[in-house]
Short mmCIF file of C-alpha atoms in Angstrom, two decimals:
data_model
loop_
_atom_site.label_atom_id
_atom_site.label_comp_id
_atom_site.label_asym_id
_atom_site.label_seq_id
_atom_site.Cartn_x
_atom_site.Cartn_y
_atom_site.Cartn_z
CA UNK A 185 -9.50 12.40 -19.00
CA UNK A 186 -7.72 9.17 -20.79
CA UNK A 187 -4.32 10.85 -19.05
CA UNK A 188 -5.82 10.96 -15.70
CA UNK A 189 -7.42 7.44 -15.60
CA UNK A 190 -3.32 6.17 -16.82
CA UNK A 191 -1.91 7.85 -14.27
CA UNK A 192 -4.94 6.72 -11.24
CA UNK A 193 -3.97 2.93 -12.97
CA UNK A 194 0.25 3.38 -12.82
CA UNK A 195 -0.23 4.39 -8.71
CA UNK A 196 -2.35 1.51 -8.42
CA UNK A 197 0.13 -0.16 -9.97
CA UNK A 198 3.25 1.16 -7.70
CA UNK A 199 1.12 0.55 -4.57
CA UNK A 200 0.48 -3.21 -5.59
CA UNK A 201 3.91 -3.96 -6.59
CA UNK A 202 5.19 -2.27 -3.48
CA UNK A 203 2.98 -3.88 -1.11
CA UNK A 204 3.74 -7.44 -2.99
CA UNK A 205 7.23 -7.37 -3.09
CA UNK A 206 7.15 -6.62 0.72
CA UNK A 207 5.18 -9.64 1.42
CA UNK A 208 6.74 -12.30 -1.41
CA UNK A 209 10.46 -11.23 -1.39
CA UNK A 210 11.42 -8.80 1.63
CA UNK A 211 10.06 -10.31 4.32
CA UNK A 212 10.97 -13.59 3.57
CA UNK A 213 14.38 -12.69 3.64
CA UNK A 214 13.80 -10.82 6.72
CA UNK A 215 12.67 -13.85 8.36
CA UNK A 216 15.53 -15.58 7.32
CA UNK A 217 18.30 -13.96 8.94
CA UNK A 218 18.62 -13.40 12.44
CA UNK A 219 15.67 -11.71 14.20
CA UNK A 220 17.84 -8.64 15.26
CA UNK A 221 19.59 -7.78 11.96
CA UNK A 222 16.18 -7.83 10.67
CA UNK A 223 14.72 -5.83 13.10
CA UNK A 224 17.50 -3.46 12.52
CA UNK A 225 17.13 -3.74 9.16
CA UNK A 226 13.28 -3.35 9.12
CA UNK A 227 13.66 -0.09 11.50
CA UNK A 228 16.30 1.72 8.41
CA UNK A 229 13.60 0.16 5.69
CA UNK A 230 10.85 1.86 7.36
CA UNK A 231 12.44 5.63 7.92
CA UNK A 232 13.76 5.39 4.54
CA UNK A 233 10.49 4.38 2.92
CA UNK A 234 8.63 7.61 4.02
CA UNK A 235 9.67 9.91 0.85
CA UNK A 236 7.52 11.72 -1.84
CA UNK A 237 7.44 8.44 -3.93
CA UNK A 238 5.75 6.74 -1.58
CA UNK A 239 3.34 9.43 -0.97
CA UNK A 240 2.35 9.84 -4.80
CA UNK A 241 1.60 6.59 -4.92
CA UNK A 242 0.12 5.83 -1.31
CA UNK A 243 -2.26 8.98 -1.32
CA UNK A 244 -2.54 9.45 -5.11
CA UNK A 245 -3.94 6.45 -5.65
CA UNK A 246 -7.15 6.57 -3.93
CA UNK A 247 -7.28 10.73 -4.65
CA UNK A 248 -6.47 10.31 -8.43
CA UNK A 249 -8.88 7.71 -8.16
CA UNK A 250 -11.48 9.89 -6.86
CA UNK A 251 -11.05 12.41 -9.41
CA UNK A 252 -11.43 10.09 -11.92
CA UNK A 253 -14.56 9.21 -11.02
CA UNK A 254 -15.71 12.60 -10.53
CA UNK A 255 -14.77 13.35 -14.37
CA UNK A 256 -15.74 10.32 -15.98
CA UNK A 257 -18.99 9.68 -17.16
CA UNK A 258 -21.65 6.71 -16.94
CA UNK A 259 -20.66 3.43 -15.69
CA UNK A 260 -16.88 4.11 -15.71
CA UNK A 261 -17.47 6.37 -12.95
CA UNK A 262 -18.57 4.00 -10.34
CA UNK A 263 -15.83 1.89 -11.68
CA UNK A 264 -13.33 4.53 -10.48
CA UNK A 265 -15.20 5.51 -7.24
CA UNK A 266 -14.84 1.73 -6.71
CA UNK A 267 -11.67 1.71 -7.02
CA UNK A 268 -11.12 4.91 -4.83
CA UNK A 269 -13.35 2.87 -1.85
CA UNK A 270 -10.87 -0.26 -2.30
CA UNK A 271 -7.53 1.51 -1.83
CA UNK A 272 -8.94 4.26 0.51
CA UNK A 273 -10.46 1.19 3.19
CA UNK A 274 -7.63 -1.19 1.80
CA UNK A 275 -4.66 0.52 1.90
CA UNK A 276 -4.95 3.95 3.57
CA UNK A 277 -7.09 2.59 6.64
CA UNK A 278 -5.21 -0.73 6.94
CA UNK A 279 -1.81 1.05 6.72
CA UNK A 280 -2.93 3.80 9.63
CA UNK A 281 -4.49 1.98 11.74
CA UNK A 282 -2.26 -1.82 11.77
CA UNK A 283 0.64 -1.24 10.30
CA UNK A 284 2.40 2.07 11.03
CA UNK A 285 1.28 1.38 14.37
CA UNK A 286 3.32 -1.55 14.52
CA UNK A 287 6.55 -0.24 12.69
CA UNK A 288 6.21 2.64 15.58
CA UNK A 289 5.87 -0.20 18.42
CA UNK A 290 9.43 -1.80 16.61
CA UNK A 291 11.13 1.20 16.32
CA UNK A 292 10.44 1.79 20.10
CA UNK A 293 11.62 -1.48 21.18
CA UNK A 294 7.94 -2.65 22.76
CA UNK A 295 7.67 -4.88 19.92
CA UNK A 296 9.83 -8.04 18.72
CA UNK A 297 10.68 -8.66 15.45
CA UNK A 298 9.48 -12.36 16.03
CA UNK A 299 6.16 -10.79 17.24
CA UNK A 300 5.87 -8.10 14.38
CA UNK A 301 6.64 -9.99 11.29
CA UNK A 302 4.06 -12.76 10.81
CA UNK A 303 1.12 -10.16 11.82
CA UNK A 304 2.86 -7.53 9.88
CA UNK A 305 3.33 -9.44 6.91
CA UNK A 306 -0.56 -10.88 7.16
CA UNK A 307 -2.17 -7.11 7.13
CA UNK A 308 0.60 -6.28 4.47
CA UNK A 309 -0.26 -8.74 2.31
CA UNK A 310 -4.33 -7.85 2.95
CA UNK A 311 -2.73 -4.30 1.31
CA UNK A 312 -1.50 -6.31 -1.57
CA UNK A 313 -4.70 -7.91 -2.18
CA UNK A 314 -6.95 -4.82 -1.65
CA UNK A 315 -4.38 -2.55 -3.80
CA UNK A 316 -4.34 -5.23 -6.68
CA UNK A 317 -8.50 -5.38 -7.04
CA UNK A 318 -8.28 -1.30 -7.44
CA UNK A 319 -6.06 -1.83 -10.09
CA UNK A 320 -8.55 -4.55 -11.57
CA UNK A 321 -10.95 -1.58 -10.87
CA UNK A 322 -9.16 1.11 -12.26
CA UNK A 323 -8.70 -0.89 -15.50
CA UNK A 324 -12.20 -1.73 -15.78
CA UNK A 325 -13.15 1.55 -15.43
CA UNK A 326 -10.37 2.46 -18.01
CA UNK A 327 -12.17 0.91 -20.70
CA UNK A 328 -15.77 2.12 -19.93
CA UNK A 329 -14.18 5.78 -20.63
#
């Protein structure tokens, strides 16, 4: 159980730092070169993104959450299905329905890079937020075990 509710807290971890460093560092940078070498650039980031560590971390986090929950008992069980609401609504339903909409629209050319970033960035950072109170959840529930 103890080995479960680690590994539901590291993805919540990955996801958080992921979705921060986006938001603080990358597209920043983006924004300060010259709107098509960072569209360009944001195209390559988001093919090469979509690999099984982003997966493990992206769907494991609310599932292992989930799980959790389902094995632990008394109150750090509705800390973990807490958790598993946060990131599910958060992340998952954020990232389906706002963003990878939007990194389709700029790899088809319907969307400018001026147009996608600040609203891109805004939602992502809503990820970062959402992703770092599961981990505040997960932890919580972590010592209620």
């Amino acid at each position: 159980m103890l080995a479960l509710a680690l590994i539901t807290l590291l993805l919540h971890g990955a996801l958080t730092g992921l979705f921060y460093t986006f938001s603080m560092s990358v597209m920043p940078g983006l924004n300060a070169i010259d709107p098509a070498q960072a569209e360009a650039a944001m195209r390559s980031v988001n093919r090469k993104i979509l690999n099984p560590w982003l997966y493990l971390a992206f769907l494991g986090s609310p599932l292992a959450a989930l799980v959790t929950g389902i094995l632990a008992n008394g109150p750090a069980a509705l800390w973990f299905f807490a958790a598993a609401g946060v990131s599910f609504v958060g992340s998952f339903l954020v990232t389906m329905a706002i963003n990878v909409p939007m990194n389709n629209a700029l790899d088809a050319g319907t969307m400018s890079f001026t147009d996608y970033s600040p609203r891109w960035t805004a939602f992502n950072t809503l990820r970062a937020v959402a992703s770092a109170a599961g981990l505040v959840l997960v932890g919580v529930g972590l010592v209620q075990l």
